[in-house]
Amino acid sequence: MQRRYLLGIFLTSMSALTLEVVLTRVFSVTMWYHFAFLAVSMALMGSAIAGVVMYFFPRAIHPQQVDRWVGWAALALALSVPLTWGCRSRWGFGGPGASGRGWCPGSGG
């Protein structure tokens, strides 16, 4: 049973790290290079939010509650990655080849 939890946490962590690397590459190619640092900032913000939640809700980290939280966190990651990737692909965020809809300075948005 313990091995199954460790495998799930390992796979979820590896997928999040892989996502950060891919976002860094995609942001640096499709937009200006300094947007690659946005991916690093999002990762740091996620770590900070996890620490704040654990501080304000200490009962959530009890062994009886961990099963539920790990499952919900994995589900949230699995749903949010394709959703945000689709939004980014559909609307874009500007960049050197933007069609005037981006949010970057000089892109017309």
mmCIF file of C-alpha atoms in Angstrom:
data_model
loop_
_atom_site.group_PDB
_atom_site.id
_atom_site.type_symbol
_atom_site.label_atom_id
_atom_site.label_comp_id
_atom_site.label_asym_id
_atom_site.label_seq_id
_atom_site.Cartn_x
_atom_site.Cartn_y
_atom_site.Cartn_z
ATOM 1 C CA MET A 1 0.000 0.000 0.000
ATOM 2 C CA GLN A 2 2.791 2.437 0.941
ATOM 3 C CA ARG A 3 4.640 1.681 -2.307
ATOM 4 C CA ARG A 4 1.550 2.626 -4.307
ATOM 5 C CA TYR A 5 1.368 6.044 -2.636
ATOM 6 C CA LEU A 6 5.052 6.693 -3.206
ATOM 7 C CA LEU A 7 4.706 5.735 -6.872
ATOM 8 C CA GLY A 8 1.736 8.078 -7.270
ATOM 9 C CA ILE A 9 3.559 10.972 -5.629
ATOM 10 C CA PHE A 10 6.654 10.272 -7.731
ATOM 11 C CA LEU A 11 4.688 10.243 -11.000
ATOM 12 C CA THR A 12 2.772 13.398 -10.104
ATOM 13 C CA SER A 13 5.971 15.215 -9.143
ATOM 14 C CA MET A 14 7.762 14.115 -12.307
ATOM 15 C CA SER A 15 4.866 15.239 -14.481
ATOM 16 C CA ALA A 16 4.845 18.651 -12.804
ATOM 17 C CA LEU A 17 8.607 19.036 -13.272
ATOM 18 C CA THR A 18 8.347 17.945 -16.897
ATOM 19 C CA LEU A 19 5.588 20.477 -17.426
ATOM 20 C CA GLU A 20 7.808 23.241 -16.054
ATOM 21 C CA VAL A 21 10.646 22.320 -18.404
ATOM 22 C CA VAL A 22 8.303 22.175 -21.389
ATOM 23 C CA LEU A 23 6.727 25.510 -20.460
ATOM 24 C CA THR A 24 10.163 27.089 -20.195
ATOM 25 C CA ARG A 25 11.042 25.895 -23.693
ATOM 26 C CA VAL A 26 7.703 26.825 -25.234
ATOM 27 C CA PHE A 27 7.644 30.281 -23.664
ATOM 28 C CA SER A 28 11.183 31.033 -24.793
ATOM 29 C CA VAL A 29 10.466 29.962 -28.391
ATOM 30 C CA THR A 30 6.943 31.268 -28.972
ATOM 31 C CA MET A 31 7.230 34.469 -26.968
ATOM 32 C CA TRP A 32 10.076 36.637 -25.847
ATOM 33 C CA TYR A 33 12.760 34.781 -23.901
ATOM 34 C CA HIS A 34 12.029 36.533 -20.617
ATOM 35 C CA PHE A 35 8.631 34.843 -20.442
ATOM 36 C CA ALA A 36 10.511 31.598 -19.829
ATOM 37 C CA PHE A 37 11.136 32.878 -16.312
ATOM 38 C CA LEU A 38 7.352 32.908 -15.844
ATOM 39 C CA ALA A 39 7.394 29.105 -15.703
ATOM 40 C CA VAL A 40 9.983 29.175 -12.920
ATOM 41 C CA SER A 41 7.959 31.781 -11.034
ATOM 42 C CA MET A 42 4.814 29.666 -11.290
ATOM 43 C CA ALA A 43 6.658 26.681 -9.812
ATOM 44 C CA LEU A 44 7.919 28.764 -6.905
ATOM 45 C CA MET A 45 4.439 30.170 -6.327
ATOM 46 C CA GLY A 46 3.021 26.636 -6.181
ATOM 47 C CA SER A 47 5.554 25.648 -3.532
ATOM 48 C CA ALA A 48 4.777 28.757 -1.511
ATOM 49 C CA ILE A 49 1.033 28.171 -1.659
ATOM 50 C CA ALA A 50 1.524 24.576 -0.484
ATOM 51 C CA GLY A 51 3.495 25.811 2.527
ATOM 52 C CA VAL A 52 0.881 28.425 3.394
ATOM 53 C CA VAL A 53 -1.946 25.871 3.181
ATOM 54 C CA MET A 54 -0.048 23.471 5.416
ATOM 55 C CA TYR A 55 0.575 26.249 7.953
ATOM 56 C CA PHE A 56 -3.028 27.468 8.130
ATOM 57 C CA PHE A 57 -4.654 24.023 7.908
ATOM 58 C CA PRO A 58 -2.457 21.666 9.974
ATOM 59 C CA ARG A 59 -5.224 19.059 10.248
ATOM 60 C CA ALA A 60 -5.040 18.558 6.473
ATOM 61 C CA ILE A 61 -1.637 16.887 6.735
ATOM 62 C CA HIS A 62 -2.650 14.185 9.186
ATOM 63 C CA PRO A 63 -2.164 10.653 7.825
ATOM 64 C CA GLN A 64 -5.918 10.105 7.693
ATOM 65 C CA GLN A 65 -6.373 13.114 5.398
ATOM 66 C CA VAL A 66 -3.367 12.554 3.124
ATOM 67 C CA ASP A 67 -5.123 9.972 0.937
ATOM 68 C CA ARG A 68 -7.844 12.418 0.050
ATOM 69 C CA TRP A 69 -5.546 15.400 -0.547
ATOM 70 C CA VAL A 70 -3.074 13.513 -2.719
ATOM 71 C CA GLY A 71 -5.893 12.212 -4.868
ATOM 72 C CA TRP A 72 -7.465 15.640 -5.286
ATOM 73 C CA ALA A 73 -4.105 17.249 -6.052
ATOM 74 C CA ALA A 74 -3.340 14.666 -8.745
ATOM 75 C CA LEU A 75 -6.806 15.127 -10.241
ATOM 76 C CA ALA A 76 -6.434 18.914 -10.226
ATOM 77 C CA LEU A 77 -3.090 18.651 -12.019
ATOM 78 C CA ALA A 78 -4.485 16.217 -14.568
ATOM 79 C CA LEU A 79 -7.401 18.551 -15.352
ATOM 80 C CA SER A 80 -5.601 21.887 -15.236
ATOM 81 C CA VAL A 81 -2.695 21.044 -17.548
ATOM 82 C CA PRO A 82 -4.757 20.298 -20.693
ATOM 83 C CA LEU A 83 -7.175 23.107 -19.881
ATOM 84 C CA THR A 84 -4.495 25.771 -19.578
ATOM 85 C CA TRP A 85 -2.579 24.397 -22.552
ATOM 86 C CA GLY A 86 -5.756 24.603 -24.638
ATOM 87 C CA CYS A 87 -6.419 28.173 -23.517
ATOM 88 C CA ARG A 88 -2.865 29.151 -24.348
ATOM 89 C CA SER A 89 -3.113 27.507 -27.776
ATOM 90 C CA ARG A 90 -6.483 29.057 -28.520
ATOM 91 C CA TRP A 91 -5.873 32.630 -27.415
ATOM 92 C CA GLY A 92 -2.097 32.875 -27.203
ATOM 93 C CA PHE A 93 -0.132 35.443 -25.239
ATOM 94 C CA GLY A 94 1.490 37.517 -27.928
ATOM 95 C CA GLY A 95 5.078 37.383 -28.955
ATOM 96 C CA PRO A 96 7.135 38.205 -32.031
ATOM 97 C CA GLY A 97 4.645 36.617 -34.453
ATOM 98 C CA ALA A 98 1.453 37.673 -32.648
ATOM 99 C CA SER A 99 -1.636 38.508 -34.648
ATOM 100 C CA GLY A 100 -2.479 41.589 -32.613
ATOM 101 C CA ARG A 101 -4.318 39.730 -29.841
ATOM 102 C CA GLY A 102 -1.453 39.217 -27.411
ATOM 103 C CA TRP A 103 -0.794 40.786 -24.043
ATOM 104 C CA CYS A 104 2.822 41.709 -24.702
ATOM 105 C CA PRO A 105 4.000 45.285 -25.262
ATOM 106 C CA GLY A 106 4.212 46.040 -28.956
ATOM 107 C CA SER A 107 2.003 43.140 -29.986
ATOM 108 C CA GLY A 108 -1.088 45.282 -30.414
ATOM 109 C CA GLY A 109 -2.983 43.713 -27.526
#
